[in-house]
Tab-separated table of C-alpha atoms and ligand atoms in Angstrom:
chain	number	residue	atom	x	y	z
Z	1	MET	CA	96.021	81.475	100.839
Z	2	TYR	CA	97.801	83.881	103.103
Z	3	MET	CA	98.822	82.923	106.579
Z	4	LYS	CA	97.319	83.885	109.854
Z	5	HIS	CA	99.285	86.732	111.348
Z	6	LYS	CA	99.657	88.810	114.453
Z	7	ARG	CA	97.952	92.158	114.584
Z	8	ILE	CA	99.885	94.376	112.235
Z	9	PRO	CA	100.622	97.958	113.353
Z	10	ASP	CA	99.086	100.761	111.266
Z	11	GLU	CA	102.584	102.050	110.497
Z	12	THR	CA	103.372	98.764	108.763
Z	13	ILE	CA	100.018	98.658	107.001
Z	14	ARG	CA	100.790	102.121	105.626
Z	15	ARG	CA	103.953	100.787	103.981
Z	16	LEU	CA	102.371	97.628	102.524
Z	17	PRO	CA	100.955	99.253	99.349
Z	18	LEU	CA	104.406	100.656	98.651
Z	19	TYR	CA	105.969	97.220	99.124
Z	20	LEU	CA	103.326	95.592	96.952
Z	21	ARG	CA	103.976	98.032	94.130
Z	22	GLY	CA	107.727	97.390	94.375
Z	23	LEU	CA	107.185	93.630	94.316
Z	24	VAL	CA	104.871	93.837	91.296
Z	25	PHE	CA	107.429	95.915	89.392
Z	26	LEU	CA	110.232	93.493	90.296
Z	27	LEU	CA	108.133	90.551	89.081
Z	28	GLN	CA	107.449	92.413	85.847
Z	29	GLU	CA	111.191	92.846	85.459
Z	30	GLY	CA	111.590	89.080	85.770
Z	31	HIS	CA	112.934	88.811	89.322
Z	32	LEU	CA	111.817	85.960	91.576
Z	33	SER	CA	113.640	86.791	94.794
Z	34	VAL	CA	115.140	89.862	96.401
Z	35	SER	CA	117.216	90.593	99.492
Z	36	SER	CA	115.925	93.048	102.084
Z	37	GLU	CA	118.877	95.344	101.221
Z	38	LYS	CA	118.088	95.466	97.501
Z	39	PHE	CA	114.376	95.774	98.141
Z	40	GLY	CA	115.020	98.541	100.656
Z	41	ASP	CA	116.960	100.519	98.067
Z	42	TYR	CA	114.224	99.875	95.538
Z	43	VAL	CA	111.360	101.210	97.651
Z	44	GLY	CA	113.269	103.692	99.787
Z	45	VAL	CA	112.810	102.032	103.185
Z	46	ASN	CA	115.728	100.803	105.267
Z	47	SER	CA	116.300	97.051	105.220
Z	48	SER	CA	115.900	96.450	108.954
Z	49	GLN	CA	112.489	98.119	108.799
Z	50	ILE	CA	111.577	95.877	105.882
Z	51	ARG	CA	112.664	92.740	107.718
Z	52	LYS	CA	110.649	93.818	110.745
Z	53	ASP	CA	107.571	94.571	108.648
Z	54	PHE	CA	107.799	91.267	106.772
Z	55	SER	CA	108.262	89.339	110.007
Z	56	TYR	CA	104.666	90.173	110.952
Z	57	PHE	CA	103.352	87.862	108.311
Z	58	GLY	CA	105.532	84.809	108.334
Z	59	GLU	CA	108.801	83.465	106.999
Z	60	PHE	CA	109.377	84.489	103.424
Z	61	GLY	CA	113.082	84.954	103.473
Z	62	VAL	CA	115.590	82.226	102.602
Z	63	ARG	CA	119.087	82.920	103.874
Z	64	GLY	CA	121.391	83.755	101.011
Z	65	VAL	CA	118.557	83.792	98.482
Z	66	GLY	CA	116.307	86.530	99.739
Z	67	TYR	CA	112.579	86.924	99.809
Z	68	ASP	CA	110.266	85.040	97.473
Z	69	ILE	CA	108.718	87.947	95.599
Z	70	ARG	CA	105.639	86.145	94.323
Z	71	LYS	CA	104.739	84.676	97.724
Z	72	LEU	CA	105.264	88.009	99.413
Z	73	ALA	CA	103.065	89.812	96.913
Z	74	ILE	CA	100.278	87.267	97.430
Z	75	GLU	CA	100.624	87.601	101.188
Z	76	ILE	CA	100.475	91.394	101.148
Z	77	LYS	CA	97.520	91.363	98.780
Z	78	GLY	CA	95.770	89.007	101.178
Z	79	ILE	CA	96.446	91.204	104.189
Z	80	LEU	CA	95.261	94.341	102.422
Z	81	LYS	CA	92.291	92.435	100.942
Z	82	LEU	CA	93.346	93.501	97.477
Z	83	ASN	CA	92.757	90.081	95.942
Z	84	GLU	CA	89.505	91.170	94.398
Z	85	ILE	CA	88.519	94.193	92.357
Z	86	HIS	CA	87.189	96.966	94.589
Z	87	LYS	CA	84.592	99.169	93.020
Z	88	ALA	CA	84.600	102.814	94.029
Z	89	ALA	CA	82.361	105.829	93.457
Z	90	LEU	CA	83.682	109.338	92.917
Z	91	ILE	CA	81.700	112.426	93.877
Z	92	GLY	CA	82.613	115.714	92.240
Z	93	ALA	CA	83.476	115.425	88.559
Z	94	GLY	CA	85.579	118.601	88.425
Z	95	ASN	CA	89.226	118.921	87.445
Z	96	LEU	CA	90.650	116.865	90.296
Z	97	GLY	CA	87.911	114.225	90.074
Z	98	SER	CA	88.384	113.851	86.319
Z	99	ALA	CA	92.127	113.464	86.763
Z	100	ILE	CA	91.645	110.747	89.371
Z	101	ILE	CA	89.205	108.858	87.159
Z	102	SER	CA	91.791	108.904	84.379
Z	103	TYR	CA	94.706	107.946	86.615
Z	104	PRO	CA	95.914	104.467	85.575
Z	105	GLY	CA	97.777	103.820	88.841
Z	106	LEU	CA	94.615	102.683	90.620
Z	107	GLN	CA	94.472	99.483	88.571
Z	108	LEU	CA	97.650	98.082	90.046
Z	109	TYR	CA	95.817	97.676	93.333
Z	110	GLY	CA	92.577	96.495	91.740
Z	111	PHE	CA	90.481	99.632	92.128
Z	112	ASP	CA	87.829	100.460	89.607
Z	113	ILE	CA	85.865	103.697	89.700
Z	114	THR	CA	82.539	102.521	88.333
Z	115	ALA	CA	80.223	105.339	89.386
Z	116	VAL	CA	80.624	109.121	89.184
Z	117	PHE	CA	78.304	111.737	90.649
Z	118	ASP	CA	77.938	115.495	90.508
Z	119	ASN	CA	75.257	118.074	91.287
Z	120	ASN	CA	75.907	120.330	88.294
Z	121	THR	CA	73.120	119.877	85.752
Z	122	HIS	CA	75.543	120.754	82.939
Z	123	LYS	CA	77.712	117.796	83.887
Z	124	ILE	CA	75.054	115.197	84.734
Z	125	GLY	CA	74.523	112.864	81.761
Z	126	LYS	CA	77.947	113.596	80.249
Z	127	LYS	CA	80.703	110.989	80.326
Z	128	ILE	CA	84.228	110.884	81.699
Z	129	ARG	CA	86.066	108.008	80.065
Z	130	ASP	CA	83.165	105.563	79.654
Z	131	ILE	CA	81.424	106.487	82.856
Z	132	GLU	CA	78.263	108.521	82.846
Z	133	ILE	CA	78.072	111.296	85.428
Z	134	LEU	CA	74.984	110.726	87.575
Z	135	ASP	CA	72.977	113.104	89.701
Z	136	VAL	CA	74.351	113.061	93.254
Z	137	ALA	CA	70.746	112.800	94.447
Z	138	LYS	CA	70.909	109.215	93.203
Z	139	LEU	CA	73.749	108.154	95.495
Z	140	GLY	CA	71.377	105.585	97.001
Z	141	ILE	CA	72.119	103.253	94.087
Z	142	LEU	CA	75.541	102.517	95.586
Z	143	LYS	CA	73.934	99.966	97.897
Z	144	LYS	CA	72.502	98.062	94.955
Z	145	LYS	CA	75.785	98.298	93.076
Z	146	ASN	CA	77.611	97.022	96.146
Z	147	ILE	CA	80.053	99.932	96.156
Z	148	GLN	CA	81.648	100.444	99.560
Z	149	ILE	CA	84.318	102.999	98.764
Z	150	GLY	CA	83.672	106.671	98.027
Z	151	ILE	CA	86.141	109.265	96.743
Z	152	ILE	CA	85.255	112.869	97.578
Z	153	THR	CA	86.482	115.575	95.201
Z	154	VAL	CA	83.821	118.229	95.825
Z	155	PRO	CA	84.684	121.681	97.203
Z	156	ARG	CA	85.293	121.949	100.926
Z	157	ASN	CA	81.881	123.396	101.764
Z	158	ALA	CA	80.153	120.363	100.240
Z	159	ALA	CA	82.424	117.688	101.719
Z	160	GLN	CA	80.518	116.924	104.931
Z	161	GLU	CA	77.115	116.633	103.265
Z	162	THR	CA	78.694	114.409	100.603
Z	163	ALA	CA	80.238	112.194	103.280
Z	164	ASP	CA	76.877	111.987	105.069
Z	165	ALA	CA	75.176	110.945	101.841
Z	166	LEU	CA	77.875	108.348	101.139
Z	167	VAL	CA	77.503	106.865	104.601
Z	168	LYS	CA	73.722	106.766	104.149
Z	169	ALA	CA	74.301	104.899	100.890
Z	170	GLY	CA	76.270	102.211	102.735
Z	171	VAL	CA	79.804	103.349	102.001
Z	172	THR	CA	82.297	102.327	104.704
Z	173	GLY	CA	85.517	103.754	103.296
Z	174	ILE	CA	86.041	107.354	102.166
Z	175	LEU	CA	89.063	108.836	100.457
Z	176	ASN	CA	88.634	112.558	101.012
Z	177	PHE	CA	90.445	115.062	98.833
Z	178	SER	CA	88.616	118.060	100.274
Z	179	PRO	CA	90.826	120.091	102.594
Z	180	CYS	CA	88.736	119.608	105.703
Z	181	TYR	CA	87.987	117.248	108.545
Z	182	ILE	CA	84.859	115.212	108.009
Z	183	ILE	CA	82.874	113.513	110.720
Z	184	VAL	CA	81.628	109.967	110.163
Z	185	PRO	CA	80.347	107.093	112.302
Z	186	LYS	CA	82.954	104.860	113.964
Z	187	ASN	CA	82.541	102.001	111.492
Z	188	VAL	CA	83.552	104.222	108.563
Z	189	LYS	CA	87.218	104.743	107.679
Z	190	VAL	CA	88.208	108.143	106.298
Z	191	ILE	CA	91.592	108.857	104.744
Z	192	THR	CA	92.123	112.520	103.857
Z	193	ILE	CA	94.619	113.587	101.232
Z	194	ASP	CA	95.229	117.277	101.686
Z	195	ILE	CA	97.480	118.159	98.769
Z	196	ALA	CA	97.955	121.815	99.726
Z	197	GLY	CA	98.522	120.818	103.338
Z	198	TYR	CA	101.348	118.479	102.321
Z	199	LEU	CA	102.859	121.185	100.170
Z	200	ALA	CA	102.611	123.671	103.023
Z	201	ARG	CA	105.236	121.667	104.929
Z	202	MET	CA	107.721	121.924	102.092
Z	203	PRO	CA	109.136	125.488	102.525
Z	204	TYR	CA	110.022	124.664	106.135
Z	205	TYR	CA	112.454	122.056	104.805
Z	206	ILE	CA	113.807	123.833	101.758
Z	207	THR	CA	114.415	127.405	102.864
Z	208	ALA	CA	117.192	126.528	105.308
Z	209	GLY	CA	120.717	127.007	104.003
X	328	ATP	P1	84.553	123.012	87.352
X	328	ATP	O1	84.927	124.460	87.401
X	328	ATP	O2	84.534	122.402	85.998
X	328	ATP	O3	83.303	122.667	88.116
X	328	ATP	P2	86.435	122.460	89.460
X	328	ATP	O4	87.310	121.285	89.688
X	328	ATP	O5	87.047	123.803	89.527
X	328	ATP	O6	85.729	122.223	88.052
X	328	ATP	P3	85.128	122.505	92.022
X	328	ATP	O7	84.465	123.777	92.391
X	328	ATP	O8	86.391	122.145	92.701
X	328	ATP	O9	85.212	122.450	90.430
X	328	ATP	O10	84.098	121.329	92.261
X	328	ATP	C1	84.414	120.031	91.948
X	328	ATP	C2	83.201	119.332	91.421
X	328	ATP	O11	82.282	119.089	92.487
X	328	ATP	C3	82.434	120.117	90.371
X	328	ATP	O12	82.183	119.291	89.247
X	328	ATP	C4	81.152	120.514	91.078
X	328	ATP	O13	80.061	120.601	90.188
X	328	ATP	C5	80.979	119.365	92.044
X	328	ATP	N1	80.146	119.660	93.214
X	328	ATP	C6	80.095	120.793	93.958
X	328	ATP	N2	79.237	120.668	94.991
X	328	ATP	C7	78.744	119.404	94.908
X	328	ATP	C8	77.810	118.661	95.681
X	328	ATP	N3	77.218	119.176	96.771
X	328	ATP	N4	77.542	117.393	95.291
X	328	ATP	C9	78.139	116.861	94.205
X	328	ATP	N5	79.017	117.499	93.429
X	328	ATP	C10	79.320	118.765	93.774
């Protein structure tokens, strides 16, 4: 099992999924060890940052040989608690929601969207992939299904009420794709992905010159 470690800064935690993905790909390519320089080039992070990040969770480097990829991957999975499958519910089976349900990249980290909800009577009862779209009024079943993660892909004006309903249903982690700030109790973690907001920073960088 993974080692006890010092408290890891959020900045490092943010990079761990990226590292894990790089390590998994390297393993798939048949590599067993990698130097911080090579790994840095592979994931686009400078090698001193990588060495610093890895130093938070023990000694995985062997001088002249590099880091043990398998051990590192197990360690990072342990830290992120990605050793088990995490079931998630998605609310809002529109275009974005459907695309996320079909996105294969979630599997690498062990996420499985097992419940989908909407309030549109034309959508309820239909299926996306193999998953039946349920009435959002039935969100309460998440407790029974032991689903703790909710993905919000409803329009902005419905995001807060959806978050409230998710919290009421026992969800403690929300990935919010609605372009707004949502208010939740302290024990609930919200990560907002504001696609248009990210894009809005782009012209600032590209119009110079
Ligand atoms: P479509 O036009 O097919 O609905 P869309 O992606 O353009 O797709 P949006 O208006 O962005 O639709 O809404 C996303 C999804 O969220 C839709 O399926 C909509 O029915 C659903 N939705 C809207 N309000 C709620 C709500 N309060 N609770 C649950 N689902 C909702």
